[in-house]
CSV table of C-alpha atoms in Angstrom, one decimal:
chain,number,residue,atom,x,y,z
A,1,MET,CA,85.1,-55.5,-34.8
A,2,LEU,CA,86.5,-52.1,-34.1
A,3,ARG,CA,86.7,-51.4,-37.9
A,4,LEU,CA,83.0,-52.3,-38.1
A,5,GLY,CA,82.2,-50.0,-35.2
A,6,MET,CA,81.4,-52.8,-32.8
A,7,SER,CA,82.2,-52.9,-29.1
A,8,PRO,CA,84.9,-55.5,-28.0
A,9,ALA,CA,82.4,-56.3,-25.2
A,10,ARG,CA,80.5,-58.4,-27.8
A,11,LEU,CA,83.4,-60.9,-27.6
A,12,LYS,CA,84.3,-63.2,-24.7
A,13,ALA,CA,87.2,-65.7,-24.4
A,14,PHE,CA,85.6,-68.5,-22.5
A,15,THR,CA,87.8,-71.0,-20.6
A,16,LEU,CA,86.5,-74.0,-18.6
A,17,SER,CA,87.9,-74.9,-15.2
A,18,VAL,CA,86.7,-77.9,-13.2
A,19,ASP,CA,86.8,-77.7,-9.4
A,20,GLY,CA,89.1,-74.7,-9.7
A,21,GLY,CA,91.8,-76.7,-11.3
A,22,GLY,CA,93.3,-77.3,-14.7
A,23,GLU,CA,96.1,-75.5,-16.5
A,24,ASP,CA,94.1,-73.9,-19.3
A,25,LEU,CA,92.7,-71.0,-17.2
A,26,ALA,CA,96.1,-69.7,-16.1
A,27,GLN,CA,97.5,-70.2,-19.6
A,28,ALA,CA,94.5,-68.4,-21.2
A,29,ARG,CA,95.2,-65.4,-18.8
A,30,ARG,CA,98.9,-65.4,-19.8
A,31,PHE,CA,98.0,-65.5,-23.5
A,32,LEU,CA,95.5,-62.7,-23.4
A,33,GLU,CA,97.7,-60.5,-21.1
A,34,ALA,CA,100.6,-60.9,-23.6
A,35,VAL,CA,98.5,-59.5,-26.4
A,36,GLY,CA,96.8,-56.9,-24.4
A,37,LEU,CA,93.3,-58.5,-24.4
A,38,ALA,CA,93.0,-59.7,-20.8
A,39,PHE,CA,89.6,-58.0,-20.5
A,40,LEU,CA,88.1,-60.6,-22.8
A,41,ILE,CA,88.6,-63.6,-20.6
A,42,GLU,CA,85.6,-65.1,-18.8
A,43,PRO,CA,86.2,-68.3,-16.9
A,44,VAL,CA,83.4,-70.9,-16.8
A,45,GLU,CA,84.1,-72.5,-13.4
A,46,ILE,CA,82.1,-75.7,-12.6
A,47,THR,CA,82.3,-78.7,-10.3
A,48,SER,CA,83.2,-82.2,-11.3
A,49,ALA,CA,79.6,-83.2,-10.6
A,50,GLU,CA,78.6,-81.2,-13.7
A,51,ILE,CA,80.6,-83.5,-16.0
A,52,ASP,CA,78.7,-86.5,-17.3
A,53,TRP,CA,80.5,-88.6,-19.9
A,54,ARG,CA,77.4,-90.8,-20.4
A,55,GLN,CA,75.5,-87.8,-21.5
A,56,ALA,CA,78.3,-87.1,-24.0
A,57,VAL,CA,78.0,-90.6,-25.4
A,58,ARG,CA,74.3,-90.0,-25.9
A,59,THR,CA,74.8,-86.6,-27.4
A,60,THR,CA,77.5,-87.5,-29.9
A,61,GLU,CA,76.4,-91.1,-30.4
A,62,ASP,CA,80.1,-92.1,-30.1
A,63,TYR,CA,82.3,-94.1,-27.8
A,64,LYS,CA,85.9,-93.3,-28.5
A,65,PRO,CA,87.5,-92.2,-25.2
A,66,LEU,CA,89.3,-89.0,-26.4
A,67,ASP,CA,86.2,-87.8,-28.2
A,68,ILE,CA,83.8,-88.5,-25.3
A,69,GLN,CA,86.1,-86.8,-22.8
A,70,SER,CA,86.3,-83.7,-25.0
A,71,ALA,CA,82.6,-83.7,-25.6
A,72,SER,CA,81.9,-84.0,-21.9
A,73,MET,CA,83.9,-80.9,-21.3
A,74,ALA,CA,82.2,-79.1,-24.2
A,75,LEU,CA,78.8,-79.9,-22.8
A,76,ALA,CA,79.7,-78.4,-19.5
A,77,LEU,CA,81.2,-75.3,-21.1
A,78,CYS,CA,78.2,-74.7,-23.4
A,79,ARG,CA,75.8,-75.2,-20.5
A,80,GLY,CA,77.7,-72.6,-18.4
A,81,ILE,CA,77.8,-70.1,-21.3
A,82,ARG,CA,74.1,-70.6,-22.1
A,83,HIS,CA,73.1,-70.1,-18.4
A,84,ARG,CA,74.9,-66.7,-18.4
A,85,TYR,CA,73.9,-65.6,-21.9
A,86,PRO,CA,70.5,-66.9,-22.9
A,87,GLU,CA,70.5,-65.0,-26.2
A,88,TRP,CA,74.0,-65.6,-27.5
A,89,ARG,CA,74.4,-67.7,-30.6
A,90,TRP,CA,77.9,-68.0,-32.1
A,91,LEU,CA,80.9,-69.9,-30.8
A,92,ILE,CA,84.3,-69.8,-32.4
A,93,ASP,CA,86.7,-72.6,-31.8
A,94,GLY,CA,90.0,-74.0,-33.3
A,95,ASP,CA,88.7,-77.3,-34.7
A,96,GLY,CA,90.8,-78.5,-37.6
A,97,GLY,CA,94.1,-76.8,-36.5
A,98,ASP,CA,95.7,-80.0,-35.4
A,99,GLU,CA,94.5,-81.8,-38.5
A,100,ASN,CA,95.6,-79.1,-40.9
A,101,LEU,CA,99.1,-78.9,-39.4
A,102,LYS,CA,99.5,-82.6,-38.4
A,103,ASP,CA,99.9,-81.8,-34.7
A,104,TYR,CA,98.8,-85.1,-33.1
A,105,PRO,CA,101.3,-87.1,-31.1
A,106,ILE,CA,102.4,-89.9,-33.4
A,107,GLU,CA,103.8,-91.8,-30.5
A,108,GLU,CA,100.3,-92.4,-29.1
A,109,ASN,CA,99.3,-94.5,-32.0
A,110,PRO,CA,101.5,-97.6,-32.8
A,111,GLU,CA,100.0,-97.8,-36.3
A,112,LEU,CA,101.4,-94.4,-37.4
A,113,THR,CA,104.9,-93.3,-38.2
A,114,ILE,CA,106.3,-90.0,-39.1
A,115,ARG,CA,106.6,-91.2,-42.7
A,116,SER,CA,103.0,-92.3,-42.9
A,117,VAL,CA,101.8,-89.0,-41.5
A,118,LEU,CA,103.9,-86.7,-43.7
A,119,ASN,CA,103.4,-88.8,-46.9
A,120,ASN,CA,99.6,-88.7,-46.6
A,121,LEU,CA,98.2,-85.3,-47.6
A,122,MET,CA,94.8,-85.5,-45.8
A,123,LEU,CA,95.5,-88.2,-43.3
A,124,TYR,CA,94.0,-86.5,-40.2
A,125,GLN,CA,91.2,-84.8,-42.1
A,126,GLU,CA,89.9,-87.9,-43.8
A,127,GLY,CA,90.8,-90.6,-41.3
A,128,TRP,CA,93.2,-93.4,-41.9
A,129,GLY,CA,92.9,-97.0,-42.8
A,130,VAL,CA,92.9,-98.5,-46.3
A,131,ASP,CA,90.2,-101.1,-47.3
A,132,SER,CA,89.1,-101.5,-43.7
A,133,ILE,CA,87.0,-99.9,-40.9
A,134,LYS,CA,89.5,-98.6,-38.4
A,135,HIS,CA,87.1,-96.8,-36.1
A,136,SER,CA,83.3,-97.4,-36.5
A,137,LEU,CA,80.6,-97.7,-39.1
A,138,THR,CA,79.5,-94.1,-38.3
A,139,TYR,CA,82.7,-92.0,-38.2
A,140,SER,CA,85.7,-92.0,-40.4
A,141,GLY,CA,88.0,-91.2,-37.5
A,142,GLY,CA,89.0,-88.0,-39.3
A,143,LEU,CA,87.4,-84.6,-38.9
A,144,SER,CA,83.9,-86.0,-39.1
A,145,ARG,CA,84.4,-87.3,-35.6
A,146,GLY,CA,86.2,-84.2,-34.4
A,147,TYR,CA,83.4,-82.0,-35.6
A,148,THR,CA,80.7,-84.1,-33.9
A,149,ARG,CA,82.3,-83.8,-30.5
A,150,THR,CA,82.1,-80.0,-30.9
A,151,TYR,CA,79.0,-79.5,-33.0
A,152,ALA,CA,76.7,-81.8,-31.0
A,153,PRO,CA,77.3,-80.2,-27.6
A,154,ALA,CA,77.0,-76.8,-29.1
A,155,SER,CA,73.8,-77.7,-30.9
A,156,GLN,CA,72.3,-79.2,-27.6
A,157,PHE,CA,72.4,-75.7,-26.2
A,158,ALA,CA,71.3,-73.9,-29.3
A,159,PHE,CA,74.8,-72.5,-30.3
A,160,GLU,CA,76.2,-72.4,-33.8
A,161,GLY,CA,79.9,-73.1,-34.0
A,162,PHE,CA,82.5,-71.9,-36.4
A,163,SER,CA,86.2,-72.6,-36.9
A,164,PRO,CA,88.3,-70.6,-39.4
A,165,TYR,CA,90.5,-73.7,-39.8
A,166,THR,CA,87.6,-75.5,-41.6
A,167,LEU,CA,87.4,-73.0,-44.4
A,168,PRO,CA,88.3,-74.5,-47.8
A,169,ASN,CA,90.8,-71.9,-48.6
A,170,VAL,CA,92.6,-72.4,-45.3
A,171,ILE,CA,92.7,-76.1,-45.8
A,172,ALA,CA,94.1,-75.5,-49.2
A,173,VAL,CA,96.9,-73.5,-47.7
A,174,ALA,CA,97.6,-76.3,-45.2
A,175,GLU,CA,97.7,-78.8,-48.0
A,176,ALA,CA,100.4,-76.8,-49.6
A,177,VAL,CA,102.7,-76.7,-46.6
A,178,PRO,CA,106.0,-78.5,-47.5
A,179,PHE,CA,106.0,-80.6,-44.2
A,180,ILE,CA,108.9,-82.9,-45.2
A,181,GLU,CA,111.2,-80.0,-46.2
A,182,LEU,CA,110.4,-78.0,-43.1
A,183,THR,CA,110.8,-80.9,-40.6
A,184,GLY,CA,113.3,-83.3,-42.2
A,185,TRP,CA,111.2,-86.1,-40.8
A,186,SER,CA,111.7,-84.8,-37.2
A,187,HIS,CA,108.8,-85.3,-34.7
A,188,GLU,CA,109.9,-82.4,-32.6
A,189,LEU,CA,110.1,-80.0,-35.6
A,190,LEU,CA,106.7,-81.2,-36.7
A,191,TYR,CA,105.1,-80.5,-33.4
A,192,ASP,CA,106.7,-77.0,-33.3
A,193,LEU,CA,105.4,-76.2,-36.7
A,194,LYS,CA,101.8,-75.3,-35.9
A,195,GLY,CA,102.7,-72.7,-33.3
A,196,ASP,CA,105.3,-71.2,-35.6
A,197,ILE,CA,103.0,-71.0,-38.6
A,198,VAL,CA,100.0,-69.7,-36.7
A,199,GLY,CA,102.0,-67.2,-34.6
A,200,ARG,CA,103.6,-65.8,-37.8
A,201,GLY,CA,100.2,-65.5,-39.5
A,202,VAL,CA,98.5,-63.8,-36.6
A,203,GLU,CA,101.4,-61.3,-36.3
A,204,ALA,CA,101.3,-60.6,-40.0
A,205,VAL,CA,97.5,-60.0,-40.1
A,206,THR,CA,96.9,-58.4,-36.7
A,207,GLY,CA,100.3,-57.1,-35.5
A,208,TYR,CA,99.9,-59.2,-32.3
A,209,LYS,CA,102.9,-61.3,-31.3
A,210,MET,CA,101.1,-64.2,-29.6
A,211,PRO,CA,102.8,-66.6,-27.1
A,212,VAL,CA,102.9,-70.2,-28.2
A,213,PHE,CA,102.3,-73.0,-25.7
A,214,PRO,CA,102.8,-76.8,-25.9
A,215,LYS,CA,99.8,-78.7,-27.2
A,216,ARG,CA,97.3,-79.8,-24.6
A,217,ARG,CA,94.0,-81.5,-25.2
A,218,PHE,CA,90.8,-79.6,-24.1
A,219,GLN,CA,89.8,-82.3,-21.5
A,220,HIS,CA,93.3,-82.4,-20.0
A,221,GLY,CA,93.6,-78.7,-19.6
A,222,ALA,CA,90.2,-78.1,-17.9
A,223,ALA,CA,90.8,-80.3,-14.9
A,224,THR,CA,93.7,-81.5,-12.8
A,225,ARG,CA,95.0,-85.0,-13.5
A,226,PRO,CA,93.5,-86.6,-10.3
A,227,ALA,CA,90.1,-85.0,-11.1
A,228,PHE,CA,90.3,-86.1,-14.7
A,229,GLU,CA,91.0,-89.7,-13.6
A,230,ARG,CA,88.0,-89.7,-11.3
A,231,LEU,CA,85.7,-88.4,-14.0
A,232,PHE,CA,86.5,-90.8,-16.8
A,233,PRO,CA,86.9,-94.5,-17.2
A,234,ILE,CA,90.2,-95.9,-18.3
A,235,ARG,CA,88.9,-98.7,-20.5
A,236,GLU,CA,87.3,-98.0,-23.8
A,237,SER,CA,84.9,-101.0,-23.2
A,238,GLU,CA,83.0,-98.9,-20.6
A,239,TYR,CA,82.3,-96.2,-23.2
A,240,ARG,CA,81.3,-98.8,-25.7
A,241,ARG,CA,78.8,-100.4,-23.2
A,242,ALA,CA,77.3,-97.0,-22.6
A,243,PHE,CA,77.0,-96.5,-26.4
A,244,HIS,CA,75.3,-99.8,-26.9
A,245,ALA,CA,72.9,-99.2,-24.1
A,246,ILE,CA,71.4,-96.3,-26.1
A,247,TYR,CA,69.9,-98.8,-28.5
A,248,GLU,CA,69.0,-101.6,-26.2
């Protein structure tokens, strides 16, 4: 932006905080302070009453818990930004980073192994499951679902989103990463890889040495654990019932 003669004030680093809690806000501050950009941060602080997972079901037309939880937080964030900036249009996010660099916890899914993840080039981008419907008749379970949980809330509030990780040339670079050679089939080395690659890339291009933090999902970082548990059902069946109710 500076090279183009634009003011940094045209950028904001928005971070959601529910009921004054969640770990993301403090972490965002530490990150921006470390790279000398603390002036960019703008917290969007809301109450738990502004989180409505049923609205997220209607907006995304989906029912998988992790996606609905994330979309619920995205709706609240976009609503807060739109209230402050009626004319703003563009939102930049990091969608696709976990898929490109295989940074999902394998342990959370009993049908996946480190070998199935590393031996399948586009596993997370395209969804997994051979000759069967693993997720739904609508979504592959890959990035089509991930994009919807971001795109639909943004669209609801007239934003257009963009992630650099979704560019074809970036995906091509991710495809060429020698994951097996770099990790030796180690879960821990695989989970460290994303931060290492992105950190090195950012430093090479911008000169900023960025701090790297452990992976945390958006919905888990925006609220404390007790608040999160109050906001969202435990059973997937409740999300499915809300989804079916749209069409009754």
